[in-house]
PDB file of C-alpha atoms in Angstrom:
ATOM      1  CA  MET A 105       0.000   0.000   0.000  1.00 70.00           C
ATOM      2  CA  ASP A 106       1.404   3.373  -1.044  1.00 83.00           C
ATOM      3  CA  TRP A 107       1.441   5.644   2.004  1.00 90.00           C
ATOM      4  CA  PHE A 108       2.276   8.839   0.126  1.00 94.00           C
ATOM      5  CA  PRO A 109      -1.329  10.172   0.213  1.00 93.00           C
ATOM      6  CA  LEU A 110      -1.377   9.841   4.007  1.00 93.00           C
ATOM      7  CA  LEU A 111       2.017  11.487   4.496  1.00 94.00           C
ATOM      8  CA  ASN A 112       1.155  14.243   2.046  1.00 95.00           C
ATOM      9  CA  SER A 113      -2.201  14.861   3.732  1.00 94.00           C
ATOM     10  CA  LEU A 114      -0.542  15.016   7.150  1.00 94.00           C
ATOM     11  CA  ARG A 115       2.118  17.520   6.105  1.00 95.00           C
ATOM     12  CA  ILE A 116      -0.401  19.716   4.290  1.00 96.00           C
ATOM     13  CA  ALA A 117      -2.735  19.681   7.289  1.00 94.00           C
ATOM     14  CA  ALA A 118       0.142  20.307   9.728  1.00 95.00           C
ATOM     15  CA  ILE A 119       1.561  23.277   7.825  1.00 96.00           C
ATOM     16  CA  SER A 120      -1.904  24.727   7.303  1.00 96.00           C
ATOM     17  CA  THR A 121      -2.741  24.341  10.987  1.00 95.00           C
ATOM     18  CA  VAL A 122       0.379  26.227  12.040  1.00 96.00           C
ATOM     19  CA  ILE A 123      -0.551  29.067   9.692  1.00 96.00           C
ATOM     20  CA  VAL A 124      -4.205  29.306  10.725  1.00 96.00           C
ATOM     21  CA  PHE A 125      -3.261  28.898  14.398  1.00 95.00           C
ATOM     22  CA  PHE A 126      -1.413  32.196  14.483  1.00 95.00           C
ATOM     23  CA  LEU A 127      -3.643  33.975  11.968  1.00 95.00           C
ATOM     24  CA  GLY A 128      -6.784  32.818  13.765  1.00 94.00           C
ATOM     25  CA  ILE A 129      -5.544  33.882  17.194  1.00 93.00           C
ATOM     26  CA  LEU A 130      -4.399  37.260  15.875  1.00 93.00           C
ATOM     27  CA  ALA A 131      -7.698  37.941  14.110  1.00 93.00           C
ATOM     28  CA  ALA A 132      -9.816  36.661  17.013  1.00 90.00           C
ATOM     29  CA  TYR A 133      -7.941  38.706  19.621  1.00 88.00           C
ATOM     30  CA  TYR A 134      -8.350  42.026  17.855  1.00 88.00           C
ATOM     31  CA  ILE A 135     -11.804  41.476  16.371  1.00 88.00           C
ATOM     32  CA  ALA A 136     -13.216  40.433  19.756  1.00 82.00           C
ATOM     33  CA  ARG A 137     -12.389  43.950  21.016  1.00 82.00           C
ATOM     34  CA  LEU A 138     -14.098  45.810  18.159  1.00 85.00           C
ATOM     35  CA  PRO A 139     -17.612  47.345  18.191  1.00 86.00           C
ATOM     36  CA  ARG A 140     -20.435  44.924  17.490  1.00 86.00           C
ATOM     37  CA  ALA A 141     -21.276  46.306  14.035  1.00 87.00           C
ATOM     38  CA  VAL A 142     -17.693  46.125  12.804  1.00 89.00           C
ATOM     39  CA  LYS A 143     -17.286  42.700  14.369  1.00 87.00           C
ATOM     40  CA  GLY A 144     -20.373  41.440  12.559  1.00 88.00           C
ATOM     41  CA  VAL A 145     -19.121  42.564   9.157  1.00 91.00           C
ATOM     42  CA  LEU A 146     -15.674  41.036   9.682  1.00 91.00           C
ATOM     43  CA  ASP A 147     -17.234  37.821  10.963  1.00 90.00           C
ATOM     44  CA  VAL A 148     -19.185  37.433   7.732  1.00 91.00           C
ATOM     45  CA  ILE A 149     -16.102  38.024   5.604  1.00 92.00           C
ATOM     46  CA  LEU A 150     -13.769  35.743   7.564  1.00 92.00           C
ATOM     47  CA  THR A 151     -16.198  32.861   8.026  1.00 92.00           C
ATOM     48  CA  LEU A 152     -17.614  32.904   4.490  1.00 93.00           C
ATOM     49  CA  PRO A 153     -15.356  30.008   3.340  1.00 92.00           C
ATOM     50  CA  LEU A 154     -17.029  27.885   6.007  1.00 89.00           C
ATOM     51  CA  VAL A 155     -20.388  27.993   4.202  1.00 90.00           C
ATOM     52  CA  LEU A 156     -19.226  28.304   0.604  1.00 92.00           C
ATOM     53  CA  PRO A 157     -18.988  25.076  -1.430  1.00 92.00           C
ATOM     54  CA  PRO A 158     -15.331  23.950  -1.473  1.00 91.00           C
ATOM     55  CA  THR A 159     -15.367  23.965  -5.267  1.00 92.00           C
ATOM     56  CA  VAL A 160     -16.302  27.647  -5.209  1.00 94.00           C
ATOM     57  CA  VAL A 161     -13.362  28.320  -2.887  1.00 94.00           C
ATOM     58  CA  GLY A 162     -11.099  26.384  -5.252  1.00 94.00           C
ATOM     59  CA  TRP A 163     -12.382  28.308  -8.269  1.00 95.00           C
ATOM     60  CA  LEU A 164     -11.741  31.637  -6.541  1.00 94.00           C
ATOM     61  CA  LEU A 165      -8.228  30.502  -5.645  1.00 94.00           C
ATOM     62  CA  LEU A 166      -7.599  29.571  -9.262  1.00 94.00           C
ATOM     63  CA  LEU A 167      -8.671  33.063 -10.291  1.00 94.00           C
ATOM     64  CA  LEU A 168      -5.988  34.427  -7.984  1.00 92.00           C
ATOM     65  CA  LEU A 169      -3.204  31.845  -8.263  1.00 92.00           C
ATOM     66  CA  GLY A 170      -3.582  30.463 -11.782  1.00 91.00           C
ATOM     67  CA  PRO A 171      -0.520  30.870 -14.056  1.00 90.00           C
ATOM     68  CA  ARG A 172      -2.585  32.944 -16.485  1.00 89.00           C
ATOM     69  CA  ARG A 173      -3.879  35.260 -13.771  1.00 89.00           C
ATOM     70  CA  PRO A 174      -2.007  38.460 -12.801  1.00 87.00           C
ATOM     71  CA  PHE A 175      -0.649  37.287  -9.456  1.00 90.00           C
ATOM     72  CA  GLY A 176       0.052  33.720 -10.556  1.00 90.00           C
ATOM     73  CA  ALA A 177       1.740  34.927 -13.747  1.00 92.00           C
ATOM     74  CA  TRP A 178       3.865  37.395 -11.793  1.00 92.00           C
ATOM     75  CA  PHE A 179       4.954  34.685  -9.330  1.00 91.00           C
ATOM     76  CA  LEU A 180       5.804  32.333 -12.193  1.00 90.00           C
ATOM     77  CA  GLU A 181       7.879  34.994 -13.935  1.00 90.00           C
ATOM     78  CA  VAL A 182       9.760  36.141 -10.832  1.00 91.00           C
ATOM     79  CA  PHE A 183      10.286  32.838  -9.017  1.00 90.00           C
ATOM     80  CA  ASP A 184       9.893  30.385 -11.925  1.00 89.00           C
ATOM     81  CA  ALA A 185       7.365  28.364  -9.946  1.00 88.00           C
ATOM     82  CA  LYS A 186       3.658  27.763 -10.305  1.00 90.00           C
ATOM     83  CA  LEU A 187       1.263  28.332  -7.443  1.00 92.00           C
ATOM     84  CA  VAL A 188      -1.074  25.563  -8.592  1.00 92.00           C
ATOM     85  CA  MET A 189      -0.741  21.833  -9.317  1.00 93.00           C
ATOM     86  CA  THR A 190       2.001  21.243  -6.731  1.00 94.00           C
ATOM     87  CA  TRP A 191       1.702  19.505  -3.370  1.00 93.00           C
ATOM     88  CA  TRP A 192       2.055  22.771  -1.496  1.00 92.00           C
ATOM     89  CA  SER A 193      -0.690  24.368  -3.600  1.00 94.00           C
ATOM     90  CA  ALA A 194      -3.109  22.433  -1.399  1.00 94.00           C
ATOM     91  CA  ILE A 195      -1.900  24.486   1.569  1.00 95.00           C
ATOM     92  CA  PHE A 196      -3.597  27.572   0.121  1.00 94.00           C
ATOM     93  CA  ALA A 197      -6.892  25.691  -0.058  1.00 94.00           C
ATOM     94  CA  THR A 198      -6.678  24.136   3.397  1.00 95.00           C
ATOM     95  CA  VAL A 199      -5.702  27.440   5.015  1.00 96.00           C
ATOM     96  CA  VAL A 200      -8.747  29.156   3.526  1.00 95.00           C
ATOM     97  CA  VAL A 201     -11.241  26.452   4.545  1.00 94.00           C
ATOM     98  CA  ALA A 202      -9.717  25.748   7.985  1.00 94.00           C
ATOM     99  CA  PHE A 203      -9.178  29.357   9.062  1.00 95.00           C
ATOM    100  CA  PRO A 204     -12.842  30.047   9.978  1.00 94.00           C
ATOM    101  CA  LEU A 205     -12.866  27.092  12.391  1.00 93.00           C
ATOM    102  CA  MET A 206      -9.757  28.306  14.188  1.00 94.00           C
ATOM    103  CA  TYR A 207     -10.917  31.914  14.195  1.00 94.00           C
ATOM    104  CA  ARG A 208     -14.414  31.225  15.542  1.00 91.00           C
ATOM    105  CA  THR A 209     -13.179  28.879  18.241  1.00 91.00           C
ATOM    106  CA  ALA A 210     -10.426  31.254  19.382  1.00 91.00           C
ATOM    107  CA  ARG A 211     -12.777  34.220  19.365  1.00 89.00           C
ATOM    108  CA  GLY A 212     -15.265  32.330  21.508  1.00 87.00           C
ATOM    109  CA  ALA A 213     -12.489  31.510  23.976  1.00 87.00           C
ATOM    110  CA  PHE A 214     -11.343  35.130  24.137  1.00 87.00           C
ATOM    111  CA  GLU A 215     -14.887  36.443  24.603  1.00 85.00           C
ATOM    112  CA  SER A 216     -15.476  34.078  27.522  1.00 85.00           C
ATOM    113  CA  PHE A 217     -12.255  35.217  29.210  1.00 85.00           C
ATOM    114  CA  ASP A 218     -12.723  37.157  32.447  1.00 83.00           C
ATOM    115  CA  GLN A 219     -11.303  40.602  31.692  1.00 82.00           C
ATOM    116  CA  ASN A 220     -10.929  41.276  35.417  1.00 85.00           C
ATOM    117  CA  LEU A 221      -7.920  38.964  35.368  1.00 85.00           C
ATOM    118  CA  ALA A 222      -6.300  41.036  32.633  1.00 83.00           C
ATOM    119  CA  ASP A 223      -7.091  44.267  34.481  1.00 83.00           C
ATOM    120  CA  ALA A 224      -5.524  42.854  37.636  1.00 86.00           C
ATOM    121  CA  GLY A 225      -2.335  42.116  35.730  1.00 82.00           C
ATOM    122  CA  ARG A 226      -2.204  45.635  34.330  1.00 84.00           C
ATOM    123  CA  THR A 227      -2.650  47.180  37.765  1.00 85.00           C
ATOM    124  CA  LEU A 228       0.491  45.311  38.768  1.00 82.00           C
ATOM    125  CA  GLY A 229       2.403  47.091  36.021  1.00 81.00           C
ATOM    126  CA  ARG A 230       2.391  44.260  33.495  1.00 82.00           C
ATOM    127  CA  SER A 231       2.287  45.077  29.774  1.00 82.00           C
ATOM    128  CA  ASN A 232      -0.535  44.011  27.489  1.00 82.00           C
ATOM    129  CA  SER A 233       1.715  41.473  25.759  1.00 83.00           C
ATOM    130  CA  TRP A 234       2.706  39.967  29.117  1.00 86.00           C
ATOM    131  CA  VAL A 235      -0.932  39.738  30.181  1.00 85.00           C
ATOM    132  CA  PHE A 236      -1.849  38.120  26.870  1.00 86.00           C
ATOM    133  CA  TRP A 237       0.814  35.402  26.984  1.00 86.00           C
ATOM    134  CA  HIS A 238       0.861  34.740  30.731  1.00 85.00           C
ATOM    135  CA  VAL A 239      -2.769  35.277  31.722  1.00 87.00           C
ATOM    136  CA  GLN A 240      -5.155  35.243  28.780  1.00 86.00           C
ATOM    137  CA  MET A 241      -3.620  32.474  26.686  1.00 87.00           C
ATOM    138  CA  PRO A 242      -3.315  29.988  29.592  1.00 86.00           C
ATOM    139  CA  CYS A 243      -6.950  30.617  30.509  1.00 85.00           C
ATOM    140  CA  CYS A 244      -8.119  30.157  26.911  1.00 85.00           C
ATOM    141  CA  ARG A 245      -5.758  27.361  25.921  1.00 85.00           C
ATOM    142  CA  GLN A 246      -8.355  24.573  25.984  1.00 83.00           C
ATOM    143  CA  GLY A 247     -10.600  26.359  23.492  1.00 84.00           C
ATOM    144  CA  ILE A 248      -7.668  27.386  21.327  1.00 90.00           C
ATOM    145  CA  MET A 249      -6.279  23.849  21.296  1.00 88.00           C
ATOM    146  CA  ALA A 250      -9.712  22.533  20.324  1.00 85.00           C
ATOM    147  CA  GLY A 251      -9.757  25.005  17.443  1.00 89.00           C
ATOM    148  CA  ALA A 252      -6.322  23.884  16.305  1.00 91.00           C
ATOM    149  CA  VAL A 253      -7.307  20.201  16.373  1.00 88.00           C
ATOM    150  CA  LEU A 254     -10.513  20.981  14.502  1.00 89.00           C
ATOM    151  CA  ALA A 255      -8.593  22.971  11.887  1.00 92.00           C
ATOM    152  CA  PHE A 256      -6.125  20.101  11.464  1.00 92.00           C
ATOM    153  CA  ALA A 257      -8.940  17.598  11.001  1.00 89.00           C
ATOM    154  CA  ARG A 258     -10.627  19.881   8.478  1.00 91.00           C
ATOM    155  CA  GLY A 259      -7.389  20.290   6.551  1.00 91.00           C
ATOM    156  CA  LEU A 260      -6.793  16.547   6.570  1.00 90.00           C
ATOM    157  CA  GLY A 261     -10.182  15.835   5.022  1.00 88.00           C
ATOM    158  CA  GLU A 262     -10.322  18.706   2.525  1.00 91.00           C
ATOM    159  CA  TYR A 263     -11.141  17.650  -1.018  1.00 92.00           C
ATOM    160  CA  GLY A 264     -13.061  20.133  -3.161  1.00 91.00           C
ATOM    161  CA  ALA A 265     -10.763  23.157  -3.131  1.00 93.00           C
ATOM    162  CA  THR A 266      -7.660  20.967  -2.900  1.00 93.00           C
ATOM    163  CA  SER A 267      -8.554  18.948  -5.985  1.00 93.00           C
ATOM    164  CA  MET A 268      -9.000  22.141  -7.997  1.00 93.00           C
ATOM    165  CA  VAL A 269      -5.741  23.888  -7.064  1.00 94.00           C
ATOM    166  CA  ALA A 270      -3.489  20.832  -6.616  1.00 94.00           C
ATOM    167  CA  GLY A 271      -5.175  18.137  -8.684  1.00 92.00           C
ATOM    168  CA  TYR A 272      -4.334  14.459  -8.371  1.00 93.00           C
ATOM    169  CA  MET A 273      -0.869  13.278  -9.318  1.00 93.00           C
ATOM    170  CA  PRO A 274       0.455  10.076  -7.702  1.00 92.00           C
ATOM    171  CA  HIS A 275       3.548  10.638  -5.556  1.00 92.00           C
ATOM    172  CA  ARG A 276       3.278  14.392  -6.177  1.00 93.00           C
ATOM    173  CA  THR A 277      -0.019  15.937  -5.096  1.00 93.00           C
ATOM    174  CA  ALA A 278      -2.181  12.966  -4.060  1.00 94.00           C
ATOM    175  CA  THR A 279      -3.984  13.239  -0.730  1.00 94.00           C
ATOM    176  CA  ILE A 280      -6.275  10.785   1.027  1.00 93.00           C
ATOM    177  CA  SER A 281      -9.402  12.479  -0.297  1.00 93.00           C
ATOM    178  CA  THR A 282      -8.245  12.793  -3.892  1.00 93.00           C
ATOM    179  CA  THR A 283      -6.921   9.227  -3.813  1.00 94.00           C
ATOM    180  CA  VAL A 284     -10.291   7.863  -2.693  1.00 93.00           C
ATOM    181  CA  TYR A 285     -12.005   9.715  -5.521  1.00 92.00           C
ATOM    182  CA  HIS A 286      -9.457   8.485  -8.072  1.00 93.00           C
ATOM    183  CA  LEU A 287      -9.753   4.879  -6.890  1.00 93.00           C
ATOM    184  CA  TRP A 288     -13.537   5.081  -7.054  1.00 92.00           C
ATOM    185  CA  ARG A 289     -13.395   6.416 -10.613  1.00 91.00           C
ATOM    186  CA  THR A 290     -11.156   3.520 -11.645  1.00 92.00           C
ATOM    187  CA  ASP A 291     -13.423   0.916  -9.980  1.00 92.00           C
ATOM    188  CA  ASN A 292     -10.768   0.019  -7.402  1.00 93.00           C
ATOM    189  CA  ASP A 293     -13.205  -0.236  -4.507  1.00 91.00           C
ATOM    190  CA  ALA A 294     -10.951  -2.424  -2.361  1.00 92.00           C
ATOM    191  CA  GLN A 295      -8.144   0.154  -2.236  1.00 92.00           C
ATOM    192  CA  ALA A 296     -10.643   2.972  -1.855  1.00 92.00           C
ATOM    193  CA  LEU A 297     -12.158   1.222   1.158  1.00 93.00           C
ATOM    194  CA  ARG A 298      -8.756   0.954   2.813  1.00 93.00           C
ATOM    195  CA  TRP A 299      -8.219   4.692   2.534  1.00 93.00           C
ATOM    196  CA  VAL A 300     -11.750   5.345   3.753  1.00 92.00           C
ATOM    197  CA  VAL A 301     -11.023   3.261   6.856  1.00 93.00           C
ATOM    198  CA  VAL A 302      -7.788   5.193   7.448  1.00 91.00           C
ATOM    199  CA  ASN A 303      -9.608   8.505   7.070  1.00 89.00           C
ATOM    200  CA  VAL A 304     -12.468   7.485   9.363  1.00 90.00           C
ATOM    201  CA  ALA A 305     -10.016   6.271  12.015  1.00 91.00           C
ATOM    202  CA  LEU A 306      -8.064   9.527  11.938  1.00 88.00           C
ATOM    203  CA  SER A 307     -11.235  11.614  12.046  1.00 85.00           C
ATOM    204  CA  ALA A 308     -12.529   9.633  15.021  1.00 88.00           C
ATOM    205  CA  ILE A 309      -9.271  10.204  16.893  1.00 88.00           C
ATOM    206  CA  PHE A 310      -9.423  13.951  16.293  1.00 82.00           C
ATOM    207  CA  LEU A 311     -13.054  14.111  17.407  1.00 83.00           C
ATOM    208  CA  LEU A 312     -12.161  12.264  20.610  1.00 87.00           C
ATOM    209  CA  VAL A 313      -9.394  14.778  21.267  1.00 82.00           C
ATOM    210  CA  ILE A 314     -11.811  17.675  20.720  1.00 78.00           C
ATOM    211  CA  ASN A 315     -14.344  16.104  23.093  1.00 80.00           C
ATOM    212  CA  LEU A 316     -11.675  15.649  25.754  1.00 81.00           C
ATOM    213  CA  LEU A 317     -10.618  19.282  25.427  1.00 72.00           C
ATOM    214  CA  GLU A 318     -14.214  20.482  25.630  1.00 70.00           C
ATOM    215  CA  THR A 319     -14.801  18.314  28.710  1.00 75.00           C
ATOM    216  CA  LYS A 320     -11.747  19.795  30.408  1.00 71.00           C
ATOM    217  CA  GLN A 321     -12.939  23.291  29.516  1.00 64.00           C
ATOM    218  CA  GLN A 322     -16.377  22.606  31.023  1.00 66.00           C
ATOM    219  CA  GLN A 323     -14.877  21.114  34.157  1.00 67.00           C
ATOM    220  CA  LYS A 324     -12.598  24.105  34.499  1.00 62.00           C
ATOM    221  CA  GLY A 325     -15.554  26.478  34.138  1.00 58.00           C
ATOM    222  CA  GLY A 326     -17.552  24.520  36.699  1.00 57.00           C
ATOM    223  CA  ASN A 327     -14.758  24.715  39.262  1.00 59.00           C
ATOM    224  CA  ARG A 328     -14.660  28.485  39.164  1.00 55.00           C
TER     225      ARG A 328
END
């Protein structure tokens, strides 16, 4: 059994999770402090990929990154590299579709944070950055970790946008999802079933981790 689709899916999901982890926390931290009207508008914009069909997201990415589009053509001319149909092209797709999950989860954690704790730190002469890293982040870490796990699981199972910007090329761009589709198209149900089992097992593990983190968060809230 060729394990490249699994390894490729894991590295794409891992890199994407690192990116959305920091972007999601940054966006959630500052947007949570904005007025309600502004927050509502930004919420719609940032979470739109969550409700759009993945193929629509992929098509929009192709409009931006395609070699015949302004940005894609410029990148190809300057760096002699295409932004589509490579294994790392899938990172663009997974970042876009996983970001809303990380952002919404982190924002919820920040909004539930007791600001009195932050104010107490500031009265002791601590800077905002110190309060954020030593007070706010530890208090919100369960929710943020749940968001990161959820984003990783979403990136691991992404198909629609990934198939459009990265395609399916064995040993080059193949992921679990695109491999299952390719095997189904070629009537190789036995191999497709194996990858389905692998995907279901991984998804179940991630869901168990999320449930454990949510349980810890609830227990922590109940002990206060």
